[in-house]
GROMACS .gro file of C-alpha atoms in nm:
model
  276
    1UNK     CA    1   0.000   0.000   0.000
    2UNK     CA    2   0.127   0.346  -0.087
    3UNK     CA    3   0.256   0.545   0.210
    4UNK     CA    4   0.237   0.921   0.252
    5UNK     CA    5   0.527   1.123   0.115
    6UNK     CA    6   0.605   1.327   0.426
    7UNK     CA    7   0.825   1.570   0.233
    8UNK     CA    8   0.528   1.669   0.017
    9UNK     CA    9   0.303   1.732   0.315
   10UNK     CA   10   0.566   1.925   0.515
   11UNK     CA   11   0.660   2.144   0.218
   12UNK     CA   12   0.295   2.223   0.162
   13UNK     CA   13   0.241   2.296   0.532
   14UNK     CA   14   0.520   2.557   0.533
   15UNK     CA   15   0.424   2.716   0.201
   16UNK     CA   16   0.340   3.086   0.258
   17UNK     CA   17   0.370   3.032   0.634
   18UNK     CA   18   0.484   3.391   0.692
   19UNK     CA   19   0.241   3.620   0.513
   20UNK     CA   20   0.351   3.974   0.423
   21UNK     CA   21   0.109   4.129   0.673
   22UNK     CA   22   0.253   3.933   0.966
   23UNK     CA   23   0.488   4.111   1.204
   24UNK     CA   24   0.698   3.793   1.199
   25UNK     CA   25   0.788   3.870   0.839
   26UNK     CA   26   1.007   4.147   0.981
   27UNK     CA   27   1.303   4.115   1.213
   28UNK     CA   28   1.606   3.893   1.179
   29UNK     CA   29   1.564   3.534   1.067
   30UNK     CA   30   1.823   3.326   1.252
   31UNK     CA   31   1.695   2.986   1.144
   32UNK     CA   32   2.033   2.906   0.990
   33UNK     CA   33   2.187   2.908   1.339
   34UNK     CA   34   1.952   2.642   1.478
   35UNK     CA   35   2.134   2.326   1.583
   36UNK     CA   36   1.967   2.035   1.764
   37UNK     CA   37   1.651   2.239   1.834
   38UNK     CA   38   1.846   2.521   1.997
   39UNK     CA   39   2.013   2.840   1.886
   40UNK     CA   40   2.346   2.967   2.015
   41UNK     CA   41   2.425   3.335   1.976
   42UNK     CA   42   2.576   3.623   2.170
   43UNK     CA   43   2.431   3.944   2.304
   44UNK     CA   44   2.657   4.220   2.172
   45UNK     CA   45   2.860   4.418   2.421
   46UNK     CA   46   2.901   4.794   2.443
   47UNK     CA   47   2.985   4.982   2.123
   48UNK     CA   48   3.318   5.171   2.115
   49UNK     CA   49   3.347   5.535   2.216
   50UNK     CA   50   3.431   5.791   1.945
   51UNK     CA   51   3.707   6.045   2.013
   52UNK     CA   52   3.694   6.393   1.855
   53UNK     CA   53   4.015   6.586   1.787
   54UNK     CA   54   4.208   6.351   2.013
   55UNK     CA   55   4.562   6.449   2.115
   56UNK     CA   56   4.639   6.170   2.358
   57UNK     CA   57   4.818   5.861   2.234
   58UNK     CA   58   4.831   5.570   2.246
   59UNK     CA   59   4.454   5.533   2.231
   60UNK     CA   60   4.333   5.299   2.501
   61UNK     CA   61   4.165   4.972   2.423
   62UNK     CA   62   3.845   4.844   2.578
   63UNK     CA   63   3.758   4.478   2.545
   64UNK     CA   64   3.407   4.411   2.423
   65UNK     CA   65   3.241   4.143   2.631
   66UNK     CA   66   2.965   3.956   2.449
   67UNK     CA   67   2.720   3.758   2.659
   68UNK     CA   68   2.668   3.405   2.523
   69UNK     CA   69   2.305   3.304   2.485
   70UNK     CA   70   2.155   2.961   2.428
   71UNK     CA   71   1.786   2.931   2.360
   72UNK     CA   72   1.594   2.612   2.308
   73UNK     CA   73   1.319   2.634   2.050
   74UNK     CA   74   0.965   2.586   2.175
   75UNK     CA   75   0.776   2.278   2.062
   76UNK     CA   76   0.435   2.334   1.904
   77UNK     CA   77   0.216   2.027   1.836
   78UNK     CA   78  -0.110   2.002   1.646
   79UNK     CA   79  -0.399   1.775   1.733
   80UNK     CA   80  -0.423   1.489   1.485
   81UNK     CA   81  -0.650   1.501   1.181
   82UNK     CA   82  -0.834   1.202   1.041
   83UNK     CA   83  -0.754   1.164   0.671
   84UNK     CA   84  -0.929   0.921   0.442
   85UNK     CA   85  -0.770   0.813   0.115
   86UNK     CA   86  -0.447   1.011   0.189
   87UNK     CA   87  -0.254   0.851  -0.096
   88UNK     CA   88  -0.507   1.007  -0.336
   89UNK     CA   89  -0.519   1.346  -0.162
   90UNK     CA   90  -0.143   1.406  -0.176
   91UNK     CA   91  -0.150   1.408  -0.555
   92UNK     CA   92  -0.418   1.679  -0.565
   93UNK     CA   93  -0.287   2.023  -0.465
   94UNK     CA   94  -0.633   2.155  -0.371
   95UNK     CA   95  -0.728   1.854  -0.158
   96UNK     CA   96  -0.390   1.850   0.013
   97UNK     CA   97  -0.416   2.221   0.088
   98UNK     CA   98  -0.765   2.169   0.230
   99UNK     CA   99  -0.637   1.906   0.476
  100UNK     CA  100  -0.331   2.108   0.580
  101UNK     CA  101  -0.493   2.450   0.610
  102UNK     CA  102  -0.612   2.390   0.965
  103UNK     CA  103  -0.271   2.273   1.082
  104UNK     CA  104  -0.094   2.568   0.921
  105UNK     CA  105  -0.342   2.821   1.059
  106UNK     CA  106  -0.328   2.691   1.416
  107UNK     CA  107   0.051   2.667   1.414
  108UNK     CA  108   0.079   3.017   1.269
  109UNK     CA  109  -0.163   3.156   1.529
  110UNK     CA  110   0.013   2.996   1.826
  111UNK     CA  111   0.367   3.082   1.716
  112UNK     CA  112   0.262   3.441   1.646
  113UNK     CA  113   0.086   3.468   1.982
  114UNK     CA  114   0.397   3.342   2.165
  115UNK     CA  115   0.618   3.582   1.965
  116UNK     CA  116   0.394   3.882   2.032
  117UNK     CA  117   0.416   3.813   2.404
  118UNK     CA  118   0.796   3.786   2.385
  119UNK     CA  119   0.837   4.108   2.184
  120UNK     CA  120   0.632   4.311   2.433
  121UNK     CA  121   0.844   4.464   2.716
  122UNK     CA  122   0.837   4.305   3.061
  123UNK     CA  123   0.825   4.649   3.223
  124UNK     CA  124   0.898   5.012   3.153
  125UNK     CA  125   1.268   5.091   3.103
  126UNK     CA  126   1.502   5.308   2.900
  127UNK     CA  127   1.507   5.064   2.608
  128UNK     CA  128   1.165   4.910   2.675
  129UNK     CA  129   0.904   5.185   2.692
  130UNK     CA  130   0.562   5.098   2.832
  131UNK     CA  131   0.318   5.384   2.780
  132UNK     CA  132  -0.040   5.424   2.902
  133UNK     CA  133  -0.307   5.526   2.654
  134UNK     CA  134  -0.450   5.870   2.723
  135UNK     CA  135  -0.749   5.905   2.491
  136UNK     CA  136  -1.119   5.924   2.569
  137UNK     CA  137  -1.264   5.689   2.832
  138UNK     CA  138  -1.430   5.391   2.666
  139UNK     CA  139  -1.542   5.053   2.807
  140UNK     CA  140  -1.332   5.076   3.125
  141UNK     CA  141  -1.020   5.178   2.935
  142UNK     CA  142  -0.878   5.484   2.762
  143UNK     CA  143  -0.862   5.488   2.386
  144UNK     CA  144  -0.531   5.506   2.201
  145UNK     CA  145  -0.461   5.863   2.088
  146UNK     CA  146  -0.214   5.981   1.822
  147UNK     CA  147  -0.033   6.165   2.102
  148UNK     CA  148   0.044   5.826   2.261
  149UNK     CA  149   0.219   5.711   1.944
  150UNK     CA  150   0.414   6.037   1.940
  151UNK     CA  151   0.521   5.968   2.300
  152UNK     CA  152   0.643   5.628   2.188
  153UNK     CA  153   0.832   5.792   1.902
  154UNK     CA  154   1.007   6.023   2.147
  155UNK     CA  155   1.113   5.725   2.359
  156UNK     CA  156   1.258   5.555   2.051
  157UNK     CA  157   1.427   5.880   1.949
  158UNK     CA  158   1.569   5.922   2.298
  159UNK     CA  159   1.788   5.612   2.264
  160UNK     CA  160   1.885   5.694   1.903
  161UNK     CA  161   1.705   5.395   1.758
  162UNK     CA  162   1.738   5.422   1.377
  163UNK     CA  163   1.435   5.570   1.206
  164UNK     CA  164   1.427   5.295   0.947
  165UNK     CA  165   1.242   4.972   1.020
  166UNK     CA  166   1.042   5.080   1.324
  167UNK     CA  167   0.721   4.880   1.354
  168UNK     CA  168   0.410   4.936   1.562
  169UNK     CA  169   0.175   4.637   1.587
  170UNK     CA  170  -0.172   4.757   1.686
  171UNK     CA  171  -0.437   4.560   1.871
  172UNK     CA  172  -0.758   4.579   1.660
  173UNK     CA  173  -0.927   4.786   1.931
  174UNK     CA  174  -0.644   5.040   1.920
  175UNK     CA  175  -0.681   5.056   1.543
  176UNK     CA  176  -1.052   5.124   1.595
  177UNK     CA  177  -0.953   5.405   1.833
  178UNK     CA  178  -0.749   5.570   1.556
  179UNK     CA  179  -1.037   5.537   1.310
  180UNK     CA  180  -1.270   5.701   1.562
  181UNK     CA  181  -1.016   5.980   1.610
  182UNK     CA  182  -0.997   6.027   1.233
  183UNK     CA  183  -1.375   6.053   1.202
  184UNK     CA  184  -1.403   6.303   1.485
  185UNK     CA  185  -1.103   6.519   1.398
  186UNK     CA  186  -1.117   6.483   1.018
  187UNK     CA  187  -0.759   6.361   1.010
  188UNK     CA  188  -0.600   6.117   0.767
  189UNK     CA  189  -0.420   5.857   0.977
  190UNK     CA  190  -0.621   5.555   0.864
  191UNK     CA  191  -0.787   5.425   0.549
  192UNK     CA  192  -1.161   5.447   0.620
  193UNK     CA  193  -1.253   5.200   0.345
  194UNK     CA  194  -1.020   4.912   0.438
  195UNK     CA  195  -0.968   5.007   0.802
  196UNK     CA  196  -0.593   4.994   0.764
  197UNK     CA  197  -0.355   5.238   0.933
  198UNK     CA  198  -0.103   5.429   0.730
  199UNK     CA  199   0.259   5.482   0.825
  200UNK     CA  200   0.252   5.729   1.114
  201UNK     CA  201   0.515   5.907   1.325
  202UNK     CA  202   0.791   5.704   1.163
  203UNK     CA  203   0.631   5.367   1.237
  204UNK     CA  204   0.530   5.104   0.986
  205UNK     CA  205   0.196   4.997   1.128
  206UNK     CA  206   0.063   4.640   1.138
  207UNK     CA  207  -0.217   4.466   1.326
  208UNK     CA  208  -0.237   4.162   1.554
  209UNK     CA  209  -0.526   4.048   1.771
  210UNK     CA  210  -0.361   3.843   2.048
  211UNK     CA  211  -0.087   4.045   2.217
  212UNK     CA  212   0.041   4.034   2.575
  213UNK     CA  213  -0.164   4.152   2.874
  214UNK     CA  214  -0.044   4.381   3.153
  215UNK     CA  215  -0.104   4.448   3.519
  216UNK     CA  216  -0.227   4.805   3.492
  217UNK     CA  217  -0.131   4.887   3.853
  218UNK     CA  218   0.235   4.790   3.818
  219UNK     CA  219   0.261   4.831   3.438
  220UNK     CA  220   0.428   4.491   3.414
  221UNK     CA  221   0.359   4.215   3.164
  222UNK     CA  222   0.159   3.911   3.273
  223UNK     CA  223   0.309   3.565   3.208
  224UNK     CA  224   0.231   3.402   2.875
  225UNK     CA  225  -0.111   3.240   2.883
  226UNK     CA  226  -0.231   3.433   3.188
  227UNK     CA  227  -0.582   3.574   3.161
  228UNK     CA  228  -0.605   3.950   3.151
  229UNK     CA  229  -0.814   4.244   3.034
  230UNK     CA  230  -0.550   4.514   2.979
  231UNK     CA  231  -0.427   4.433   2.629
  232UNK     CA  232  -0.144   4.614   2.454
  233UNK     CA  233  -0.012   4.715   2.118
  234UNK     CA  234   0.362   4.667   2.087
  235UNK     CA  235   0.651   4.816   1.893
  236UNK     CA  236   0.995   4.698   1.787
  237UNK     CA  237   1.286   4.773   1.558
  238UNK     CA  238   1.352   4.499   1.304
  239UNK     CA  239   1.722   4.479   1.397
  240UNK     CA  240   1.639   4.413   1.763
  241UNK     CA  241   1.411   4.110   1.736
  242UNK     CA  242   1.455   3.765   1.589
  243UNK     CA  243   1.276   3.448   1.496
  244UNK     CA  244   1.409   3.102   1.422
  245UNK     CA  245   1.239   2.801   1.267
  246UNK     CA  246   1.353   2.453   1.360
  247UNK     CA  247   1.246   2.108   1.250
  248UNK     CA  248   0.897   2.034   1.126
  249UNK     CA  249   0.792   1.672   1.174
  250UNK     CA  250   0.492   1.481   1.050
  251UNK     CA  251   0.345   1.190   1.244
  252UNK     CA  252   0.128   0.928   1.077
  253UNK     CA  253  -0.072   0.629   1.196
  254UNK     CA  254  -0.172   0.431   0.892
  255UNK     CA  255  -0.501   0.242   0.864
  256UNK     CA  256  -0.634   0.309   1.213
  257UNK     CA  257  -0.885   0.027   1.274
  258UNK     CA  258  -1.124   0.243   1.477
  259UNK     CA  259  -1.127   0.541   1.240
  260UNK     CA  260  -1.091   0.330   0.926
  261UNK     CA  261  -0.853   0.601   0.814
  262UNK     CA  262  -0.504   0.745   0.856
  263UNK     CA  263  -0.424   0.992   1.138
  264UNK     CA  264  -0.191   1.285   1.069
  265UNK     CA  265  -0.032   1.540   1.304
  266UNK     CA  266   0.259   1.785   1.303
  267UNK     CA  267   0.531   1.918   1.532
  268UNK     CA  268   0.709   2.248   1.473
  269UNK     CA  269   1.006   2.396   1.657
  270UNK     CA  270   1.009   2.776   1.676
  271UNK     CA  271   1.123   3.070   1.884
  272UNK     CA  272   1.091   3.448   1.854
  273UNK     CA  273   1.242   3.684   2.112
  274UNK     CA  274   1.419   4.021   2.145
  275UNK     CA  275   1.786   3.984   2.058
  276UNK     CA  276   1.896   4.173   2.372
   0.00000   0.00000   0.00000
């Protein structure tokens, strides 16, 4: 009996995995550094000082100390799918795509959700600004106002973060806040027809619906998976965050006697975190 060609199924699963609109399409891809489901890298040390019109020689040397980092990739597993006549399906692109779509979508959603939580700052700091929204009161929260984005811009400017490749990933409710602001103030920050934000205050603006949650009293991030009500939008510079894809495995149980079918499931190794 013909057995499934796992390479075909895995290749199809990963086809168009990172769509252009995903924030994970930006940032550094360090997949090439993955070895045995882990990635070894180093957090860069302090950059050298620049001397102007120096008259003192010899110039002193300062050793740069890089901090070694080892990160194990998270394991994401899908629930098995019952597949009937798999040896026929794998030779039809449309049927194969129909079977795999659910696995791809759930893996994409979970990896993105984990990455969004990692990219969001743990707490307010010089290099990790956490800013309260200051707009109109609405449903027990304050709406996002353009002035809040400008405050974020000033925090990025304050640490000389390059203007290029700054990204702001808006929660859908915060995007709605900007549309409401546009309608009330007759501004032109968003596209009314498609509901998409334009580039604003130096940020390329994207959208994601499942970000991290915060303790509003302490302004600290809740652990991943913790229930919360105070959602966030988050920002990053593409040179300061990374993602890495590891192995993708397919598991098959042929001719299950109870299901009278073949069972299929997938594992995917993945991590996405700030580089430093």
